[in-house]
Short mmCIF file of C-alpha atoms in Angstrom, two decimals:
data_model
loop_
_atom_site.label_atom_id
_atom_site.label_comp_id
_atom_site.label_asym_id
_atom_site.label_seq_id
_atom_site.Cartn_x
_atom_site.Cartn_y
_atom_site.Cartn_z
CA MET A 233 14.52 -37.81 -6.30
CA ASN A 234 14.27 -38.06 -2.51
CA LEU A 235 13.99 -34.58 -1.03
CA ASP A 236 13.66 -35.69 2.60
CA TYR A 237 16.31 -34.21 4.87
CA PRO A 238 18.49 -36.66 6.81
CA PRO A 239 18.20 -36.81 10.63
CA GLU A 240 21.37 -34.76 11.20
CA ALA A 241 19.92 -31.91 9.11
CA GLU A 242 16.71 -31.93 11.15
CA GLN A 243 18.79 -31.91 14.35
CA LEU A 244 20.55 -28.80 13.07
CA ARG A 245 17.16 -27.26 12.30
CA THR A 246 16.17 -27.74 15.93
CA GLU A 247 19.42 -26.08 17.07
CA VAL A 248 18.93 -23.13 14.74
CA ARG A 249 15.38 -22.57 15.96
CA ALA A 250 16.62 -22.59 19.55
CA PHE A 251 19.31 -20.04 18.59
CA LEU A 252 16.68 -17.78 17.01
CA ALA A 253 14.39 -18.06 20.02
CA GLU A 254 17.26 -17.18 22.35
CA GLU A 255 18.75 -14.28 20.40
CA LEU A 256 15.80 -12.49 18.79
CA PRO A 257 13.75 -9.93 20.72
CA LYS A 258 10.43 -11.35 21.86
CA ASP A 259 8.48 -8.83 19.80
CA PHE A 260 10.72 -9.05 16.70
CA PRO A 261 8.50 -8.02 13.74
CA GLY A 262 10.74 -9.34 10.95
CA LEU A 263 13.31 -7.37 9.00
CA GLY A 264 10.85 -6.49 6.26
CA ALA A 265 8.53 -4.73 8.72
CA MET A 266 11.26 -2.32 9.82
CA SER A 267 12.13 1.00 8.27
CA SER A 268 15.28 1.09 6.16
CA ALA A 269 17.25 2.77 8.95
CA GLU A 270 15.99 0.29 11.56
CA ALA A 271 16.71 -2.66 9.27
CA LYS A 272 20.31 -1.54 8.66
CA GLU A 273 20.88 -1.04 12.39
CA PHE A 274 19.39 -4.43 13.19
CA THR A 275 21.43 -6.15 10.45
CA ALA A 276 24.67 -4.75 11.88
CA TRP A 277 23.76 -6.00 15.37
CA TRP A 278 22.50 -9.35 14.09
CA ARG A 279 25.74 -10.00 12.25
CA THR A 280 27.62 -9.87 15.57
CA ARG A 281 25.35 -12.62 16.92
CA LEU A 282 25.87 -14.73 13.78
CA ALA A 283 29.64 -14.27 13.93
CA GLU A 284 29.80 -15.35 17.57
CA ARG A 285 27.95 -18.59 16.71
CA GLY A 286 29.89 -19.18 13.48
CA TYR A 287 26.75 -18.75 11.38
CA VAL A 288 28.01 -15.78 9.36
CA ALA A 289 30.33 -18.21 7.54
CA PRO A 290 28.51 -21.48 8.28
CA SER A 291 30.53 -23.75 5.96
CA TRP A 292 33.96 -22.51 7.11
CA PRO A 293 36.01 -24.57 9.59
CA LYS A 294 35.66 -23.52 13.22
CA GLU A 295 39.36 -22.60 13.37
CA TYR A 296 38.62 -19.67 11.05
CA GLY A 297 35.42 -18.59 12.83
CA GLY A 298 32.90 -20.69 10.90
CA ALA A 299 30.43 -23.32 12.07
CA GLY A 300 31.86 -26.28 10.14
CA LEU A 301 28.54 -27.09 8.43
CA ASP A 302 28.20 -28.90 5.12
CA LYS A 303 26.25 -27.38 2.24
CA LEU A 304 23.01 -29.05 3.28
CA GLY A 305 23.39 -27.52 6.72
CA GLN A 306 23.87 -24.15 5.07
CA VAL A 307 20.56 -24.59 3.22
CA VAL A 308 18.79 -25.54 6.47
CA LEU A 309 20.21 -22.41 8.08
CA SER A 310 18.97 -20.23 5.22
CA GLU A 311 15.52 -21.82 5.33
CA GLU A 312 15.10 -21.10 9.03
CA PHE A 313 16.43 -17.54 8.73
CA ALA A 314 14.00 -16.86 5.87
CA LYS A 315 11.08 -18.17 7.95
CA ALA A 316 12.14 -15.97 10.87
CA GLU A 317 12.58 -13.00 8.49
CA VAL A 318 16.14 -12.26 9.60
CA PRO A 319 19.14 -11.63 7.33
CA PRO A 320 21.50 -14.58 6.79
CA TYR A 321 24.59 -12.32 6.72
CA GLY A 322 25.74 -8.71 6.88
CA LEU A 323 25.36 -6.10 4.18
CA ASN A 324 28.95 -6.51 2.91
CA ASP A 325 29.24 -10.29 3.20
CA ASN A 326 28.44 -11.02 -0.42
CA PHE A 327 31.97 -9.72 -1.13
CA SER A 328 33.70 -10.60 2.14
CA ILE A 329 32.31 -14.07 2.85
CA LYS A 330 30.83 -15.48 -0.34
CA MET A 331 33.45 -14.21 -2.74
CA ILE A 332 36.96 -13.50 -1.46
CA GLY A 333 36.52 -15.42 1.80
CA ASN A 334 35.44 -18.61 0.05
CA LEU A 335 38.20 -18.18 -2.53
CA LEU A 336 40.90 -17.82 0.11
CA LEU A 337 39.48 -20.77 2.03
CA ARG A 338 39.96 -22.93 -1.06
CA PHE A 339 43.07 -21.45 -2.68
CA GLY A 340 44.73 -19.14 -0.15
CA THR A 341 48.10 -19.79 1.42
CA PRO A 342 48.12 -20.89 5.07
CA GLU A 343 49.29 -17.41 6.01
CA GLN A 344 46.48 -15.73 4.02
CA LYS A 345 43.85 -17.97 5.61
CA ALA A 346 45.15 -17.47 9.14
CA HIS A 347 45.32 -13.69 8.73
CA PHE A 348 42.28 -12.76 6.65
CA LEU A 349 39.53 -15.29 7.38
CA PRO A 350 39.10 -14.65 11.13
CA ARG A 351 39.23 -10.89 10.51
CA ILE A 352 36.48 -11.23 7.89
CA VAL A 353 34.25 -13.17 10.28
CA ARG A 354 34.81 -10.61 13.05
CA GLY A 355 33.99 -7.77 10.64
CA GLU A 356 37.42 -6.16 11.03
CA ASP A 357 38.04 -6.41 7.27
CA THR A 358 35.36 -5.60 4.70
CA TRP A 359 35.97 -6.06 0.99
CA CYS A 360 35.05 -4.77 -2.43
CA GLN A 361 35.66 -6.20 -5.90
CA GLY A 362 37.91 -4.66 -8.54
CA PHE A 363 37.16 -6.53 -11.78
CA SER A 364 35.33 -4.42 -14.38
CA GLU A 365 36.88 -1.49 -16.20
CA PRO A 366 35.39 1.05 -18.64
CA GLY A 367 36.75 -1.05 -21.53
CA ALA A 368 36.56 -4.48 -19.88
CA GLY A 369 33.16 -5.57 -18.64
CA SER A 370 31.85 -8.79 -20.14
CA ASP A 371 35.20 -9.04 -21.93
CA LEU A 372 37.08 -9.13 -18.65
CA ALA A 373 40.29 -10.36 -20.27
CA GLY A 374 40.58 -6.93 -21.90
CA LEU A 375 41.48 -5.26 -18.60
CA ARG A 376 44.34 -2.75 -18.67
CA THR A 377 45.00 -1.94 -14.99
CA LYS A 378 48.61 -3.00 -14.47
CA ALA A 379 50.92 -3.90 -11.60
CA ARG A 380 54.68 -4.36 -11.38
CA LEU A 381 56.94 -5.62 -8.60
CA VAL A 382 59.14 -2.97 -6.99
CA ASP A 383 61.24 -3.80 -3.92
CA GLY A 384 58.90 -6.51 -2.62
CA GLU A 385 55.65 -4.66 -3.36
CA TRP A 386 53.15 -4.60 -6.21
CA VAL A 387 52.71 -1.07 -7.58
CA ILE A 388 49.30 -0.63 -9.27
CA ASP A 389 48.11 1.89 -11.86
CA GLY A 390 44.74 1.96 -13.62
CA GLN A 391 40.99 2.27 -13.14
CA LYS A 392 38.10 0.04 -12.03
CA ILE A 393 34.38 0.71 -12.27
CA TRP A 394 31.20 -0.57 -10.54
CA THR A 395 33.25 -1.16 -7.37
CA SER A 396 30.34 -1.62 -4.95
CA ASP A 397 31.08 -0.79 -1.29
CA ALA A 398 34.43 0.79 -2.20
CA ARG A 399 33.92 3.76 0.11
CA SER A 400 33.18 1.58 3.14
CA ALA A 401 35.58 -1.32 2.44
CA ASN A 402 39.14 -1.38 3.75
CA TRP A 403 40.38 -4.06 1.28
CA ILE A 404 39.84 -4.77 -2.41
CA PHE A 405 40.54 -7.92 -4.42
CA VAL A 406 41.60 -6.59 -7.80
CA LEU A 407 42.53 -8.08 -11.16
CA VAL A 408 45.59 -6.50 -12.76
CA ARG A 409 47.81 -7.20 -15.73
CA THR A 410 51.24 -8.29 -14.50
CA ASP A 411 52.70 -9.66 -17.76
CA PRO A 412 51.84 -7.40 -20.73
CA GLU A 413 53.67 -9.75 -23.14
CA ALA A 414 51.54 -12.82 -22.26
CA PRO A 415 48.27 -13.78 -24.02
CA ARG A 416 45.24 -11.91 -22.68
CA HIS A 417 44.11 -14.54 -20.18
CA LYS A 418 47.63 -15.54 -19.12
CA GLY A 419 49.18 -12.32 -17.86
CA ILE A 420 46.63 -11.43 -15.16
CA SER A 421 47.03 -11.62 -11.37
CA MET A 422 44.58 -11.20 -8.50
CA LEU A 423 45.96 -8.97 -5.74
CA LEU A 424 44.68 -8.20 -2.24
CA VAL A 425 45.09 -4.46 -1.74
CA PRO A 426 44.45 -2.22 1.30
CA MET A 427 42.13 0.68 0.42
CA ASP A 428 43.36 3.21 2.98
CA GLN A 429 46.40 4.59 1.18
CA PRO A 430 47.27 7.71 -0.85
CA GLY A 431 47.38 5.92 -4.22
CA ILE A 432 43.64 5.15 -4.31
CA THR A 433 40.87 7.60 -5.27
CA ILE A 434 37.16 6.69 -5.13
CA ARG A 435 34.32 8.53 -6.85
CA PRO A 436 30.67 7.55 -6.28
CA ILE A 437 28.29 6.75 -9.14
CA THR A 438 24.60 7.57 -8.62
CA MET A 439 22.29 4.76 -9.74
CA MET A 440 18.85 5.23 -11.24
CA THR A 441 17.34 4.13 -7.90
CA GLY A 442 18.99 7.16 -6.29
CA GLY A 443 21.56 5.10 -4.40
CA ASP A 444 25.29 5.70 -4.71
CA ASN A 445 26.74 2.35 -3.66
CA PHE A 446 28.53 1.96 -7.01
CA ASN A 447 31.88 3.70 -7.48
CA GLU A 448 34.76 4.16 -9.87
CA THR A 449 38.16 3.56 -8.32
CA PHE A 450 41.49 4.93 -9.55
CA PHE A 451 44.91 3.47 -8.73
CA ASP A 452 47.90 5.80 -9.01
CA GLY A 453 50.92 4.03 -7.59
CA ALA A 454 48.88 2.11 -5.01
CA ARG A 455 50.86 -0.61 -3.27
CA THR A 456 50.43 -4.01 -1.64
CA ALA A 457 52.84 -6.62 -0.32
CA GLU A 458 54.32 -9.15 -2.76
CA GLU A 459 52.70 -12.07 -0.91
CA ASN A 460 49.20 -10.59 -1.32
CA VAL A 461 48.57 -12.45 -4.57
CA VAL A 462 45.95 -15.20 -4.87
CA ILE A 463 47.16 -18.60 -6.19
CA GLY A 464 50.24 -16.97 -7.73
CA PRO A 465 51.50 -14.35 -10.21
CA ASN A 466 49.79 -14.54 -13.60
CA GLN A 467 47.17 -16.95 -12.19
CA GLY A 468 44.50 -14.26 -11.90
CA TRP A 469 42.21 -15.67 -14.57
CA THR A 470 42.07 -19.01 -12.76
CA ALA A 471 41.38 -17.19 -9.49
CA ALA A 472 38.66 -15.02 -11.05
CA MET A 473 36.82 -17.95 -12.65
CA ALA A 474 37.04 -19.93 -9.41
CA LEU A 475 35.69 -16.95 -7.45
CA LEU A 476 32.72 -16.50 -9.78
CA GLY A 477 31.98 -20.22 -9.65
CA LEU A 478 32.10 -20.25 -5.85
CA GLU A 479 29.90 -17.14 -5.62
CA ARG A 480 27.26 -18.58 -7.93
CA GLY A 481 27.53 -22.06 -6.47
CA ASP A 482 27.16 -20.75 -2.92
CA GLU A 483 23.87 -19.11 -3.87
CA VAL A 484 22.36 -21.74 -6.14
CA ALA A 485 20.70 -23.68 -3.32
CA THR A 486 19.79 -20.67 -1.16
CA ASN A 487 18.64 -18.10 -3.75
CA PRO A 488 15.37 -20.01 -4.35
CA ILE A 489 14.45 -19.50 -0.69
CA PHE A 490 14.57 -15.71 -0.95
CA PHE A 491 13.16 -15.49 -4.47
CA GLY A 492 10.37 -17.83 -3.31
CA ALA A 493 9.48 -15.29 -0.63
CA GLU A 494 9.38 -12.63 -3.34
CA VAL A 495 6.89 -14.68 -5.39
CA ARG A 496 4.65 -14.96 -2.30
CA ARG A 497 4.83 -11.17 -1.94
CA LEU A 498 3.89 -10.87 -5.62
CA ILE A 499 0.81 -13.06 -5.14
CA ALA A 500 -0.16 -11.01 -2.09
CA LEU A 501 0.23 -7.80 -4.13
CA ALA A 502 -2.16 -9.11 -6.79
CA GLN A 503 -4.67 -9.99 -4.07
CA GLU A 504 -4.32 -6.60 -2.38
CA ARG A 505 -4.94 -4.85 -5.69
CA GLY A 506 -7.98 -7.01 -6.52
CA LEU A 507 -6.24 -8.43 -9.59
CA ALA A 508 -5.82 -12.05 -8.52
CA SER A 509 -8.94 -13.16 -10.37
CA ASP A 510 -7.88 -11.63 -13.69
CA PRO A 511 -7.10 -14.58 -16.03
CA LEU A 512 -4.03 -12.91 -17.57
CA VAL A 513 -2.61 -11.97 -14.17
CA ARG A 514 -3.30 -15.46 -12.81
CA ASP A 515 -1.42 -16.95 -15.76
CA GLN A 516 1.58 -14.73 -15.06
CA LEU A 517 1.49 -15.54 -11.35
CA VAL A 518 1.49 -19.26 -12.14
CA ARG A 519 4.49 -18.75 -14.41
CA ALA A 520 6.35 -16.89 -11.64
CA TYR A 521 5.54 -19.59 -9.09
CA THR A 522 6.51 -22.39 -11.48
CA SER A 523 9.75 -20.61 -12.37
CA GLY A 524 10.60 -20.32 -8.68
CA GLN A 525 10.01 -24.04 -8.16
CA ILE A 526 12.20 -24.93 -11.15
CA MET A 527 14.94 -22.78 -9.60
CA ARG A 528 14.51 -24.71 -6.36
CA TYR A 529 15.00 -28.07 -8.04
CA LEU A 530 17.99 -26.79 -10.00
CA GLY A 531 19.43 -25.87 -6.61
CA PHE A 532 18.82 -29.37 -5.28
CA ARG A 533 20.66 -30.78 -8.29
CA THR A 534 23.70 -28.62 -7.57
CA LEU A 535 23.43 -29.41 -3.85
CA THR A 536 23.62 -33.11 -4.70
CA GLY A 537 26.91 -32.46 -6.51
CA TRP A 538 28.22 -30.45 -3.57
CA LEU A 539 27.56 -33.30 -1.17
CA LYS A 540 29.61 -35.53 -3.47
CA GLY A 541 32.51 -33.07 -3.29
CA GLU A 542 32.04 -31.60 -6.78
CA VAL A 543 33.06 -27.99 -7.47
CA PRO A 544 30.34 -25.79 -9.07
CA GLY A 545 30.92 -25.65 -12.83
CA ARG A 546 28.35 -25.45 -15.59
CA ASP A 547 25.54 -25.55 -13.04
CA ALA A 548 26.77 -22.15 -11.83
CA SER A 549 26.20 -20.61 -15.28
CA VAL A 550 22.76 -22.24 -15.48
CA SER A 551 21.89 -20.80 -12.08
CA LYS A 552 23.16 -17.27 -12.85
CA LEU A 553 21.21 -17.14 -16.11
CA TYR A 554 18.07 -18.58 -14.54
CA TRP A 555 17.78 -16.52 -11.37
CA SER A 556 18.58 -13.21 -13.06
CA GLU A 557 16.00 -13.69 -15.82
CA HIS A 558 13.42 -14.97 -13.32
CA HIS A 559 13.99 -12.00 -11.03
CA LYS A 560 13.65 -9.50 -13.87
CA GLU A 561 10.35 -11.03 -15.03
CA THR A 562 8.94 -11.33 -11.51
CA THR A 563 9.66 -7.74 -10.54
CA ASP A 564 8.43 -6.53 -13.93
CA LEU A 565 5.07 -8.13 -13.15
CA GLY A 566 5.10 -6.50 -9.71
CA VAL A 567 5.59 -3.05 -11.23
CA SER A 568 2.87 -3.77 -13.82
CA LEU A 569 0.44 -4.62 -11.02
CA LEU A 570 1.16 -1.25 -9.40
CA GLY A 571 -0.07 0.56 -12.52
CA ALA A 572 0.23 4.35 -12.48
CA GLU A 573 1.47 4.27 -8.88
CA ALA A 574 4.79 2.97 -10.16
CA LEU A 575 5.40 6.38 -11.78
CA ALA A 576 5.61 8.05 -8.35
CA PRO A 577 6.72 5.31 -5.95
CA SER A 578 6.42 5.82 -2.21
CA GLY A 579 6.81 3.89 1.04
CA ARG A 580 9.61 1.72 2.42
CA ARG A 581 12.57 1.27 0.10
CA PRO A 582 14.72 -1.89 0.12
CA ILE A 583 17.95 -1.74 2.09
CA ARG A 584 19.89 -3.75 -0.52
CA HIS A 585 20.69 -2.72 -4.08
CA TYR A 586 20.58 -6.25 -5.54
CA ARG A 587 18.51 -9.45 -5.27
CA ALA A 588 15.04 -9.54 -3.70
CA ASP A 589 13.75 -7.25 -0.97
CA ASP A 590 13.67 -8.70 2.53
CA PRO A 591 11.13 -11.45 3.36
CA GLY A 592 8.11 -9.85 4.97
CA ALA A 593 8.74 -6.44 3.41
CA PRO A 594 5.53 -4.47 2.78
CA ASN A 595 4.25 -4.28 -0.76
CA SER A 596 5.10 -0.61 -1.09
CA SER A 597 5.50 0.81 -4.58
CA ALA A 598 9.04 1.98 -3.69
CA SER A 599 10.04 -1.56 -2.71
CA TRP A 600 8.88 -3.03 -6.02
CA VAL A 601 10.14 -0.23 -8.27
CA ASP A 602 13.62 -0.06 -6.69
CA THR A 603 13.97 -3.85 -6.74
CA TRP A 604 12.76 -3.96 -10.36
CA MET A 605 15.38 -1.43 -11.46
CA ALA A 606 18.09 -3.39 -9.64
CA ALA A 607 16.80 -6.65 -11.16
CA ILE A 608 17.43 -5.34 -14.66
CA SER A 609 21.12 -4.97 -13.80
CA GLY A 610 21.15 -8.55 -12.48
CA THR A 611 21.13 -9.79 -16.08
CA ILE A 612 24.35 -7.84 -16.65
CA TYR A 613 26.59 -7.98 -13.57
CA ALA A 614 28.52 -11.18 -12.67
CA GLY A 615 28.21 -12.28 -16.31
CA THR A 616 25.57 -11.06 -18.75
CA SER A 617 22.76 -13.37 -19.84
CA GLN A 618 24.15 -13.32 -23.36
CA VAL A 619 27.59 -14.43 -22.16
CA GLN A 620 26.07 -17.19 -19.99
CA ARG A 621 24.10 -18.48 -23.00
CA ASN A 622 27.31 -18.55 -25.05
CA ILE A 623 29.11 -20.48 -22.30
CA LEU A 624 26.32 -23.05 -22.07
CA ALA A 625 25.96 -23.33 -25.84
CA GLU A 626 29.67 -24.01 -26.31
CA SER A 627 30.53 -26.04 -23.19
CA VAL A 628 27.28 -27.99 -22.68
CA LEU A 629 25.62 -28.24 -26.08
CA GLY A 630 28.87 -28.46 -28.01
CA LEU A 631 27.97 -25.75 -30.50
CA PRO A 632 30.76 -24.04 -32.48
CA LYS A 633 32.56 -21.25 -30.63
CA GLU A 634 31.45 -17.71 -31.35
CA ALA A 635 33.51 -16.04 -34.07
CA ARG A 636 36.12 -13.67 -32.64
CA PRO A 637 37.16 -10.45 -34.41
#
């Protein structure tokens, strides 16, 4: 395997470094060195600079506000941002750019692309996800929220849960049942729904970290235009699986960069605590480092497929299973190294409720404990580890399908 970057990628690297030197304050300490409030304020400002250059959606065509980069260029961008300790996107862009934006770019109608994509890049529209329900989590096809067409509008009734960012978003992409007589996977549609309307009620859910970013969302006659359906009526399952594949695929080559920074923080924590010479700790640190490197090479494998024009498929399930289990084990070791201090964490808390803390963040006990608690949920959301193992066992290894009740 040749891991050398081609000349055009190195030319982009030079351009990105020049952009960073021009835009960042001369005394910029890195996002991780800021307080949570300062980091959030900086991230909001930094996103405006990324959007102006097209870097907030680097792989999107320039006509929609992107930079027109290929996937390798996107990895180069992430590498340089990680080195500079700046965020690669805004706080909401996991939903707005990576998920619904990428889905509309690939499957949206010309009208949907022209309307939504530039607004997403400019930050005028922010999104949340309406998939899970109290009785339909891993078994997403069991969803019961329904929609019916009335005078050119979809009328929606039902409930969603774990709708992150629902109180700050002004749009939601939501899965609803539009044909109750069809088989479970066949009668579902994905609708694009404005949040600011009387038929939507949002209630926050407090997480064990103390944050309240999660919500439950109720639809009582909420409405959206008939044309605000992705792919087409009763094509929601296809849209949902494509969205999850694009989300996971988009991260598979860039996640190792940020989780690699977390492993370096872990090693530094062991050194700070005088535990780096302990044979058992050293063994666990080596496992964490090796796991991070394996994730990196898995990313390169998927990146190779991308450059050939392949759509993320089974690799996406491999990636989701791998990074979530790696992250849980890495943060568990971090909390173990803290010892009794983990029982009363203090110091800077992470500004995000998922994935790793920011590169350069101090090794405060609050940073590790909060990230550890969020890492546990990473093996559940976006497809549990058990479900991913079933998918890989059946679709890759060819094992018999799991018995259904």
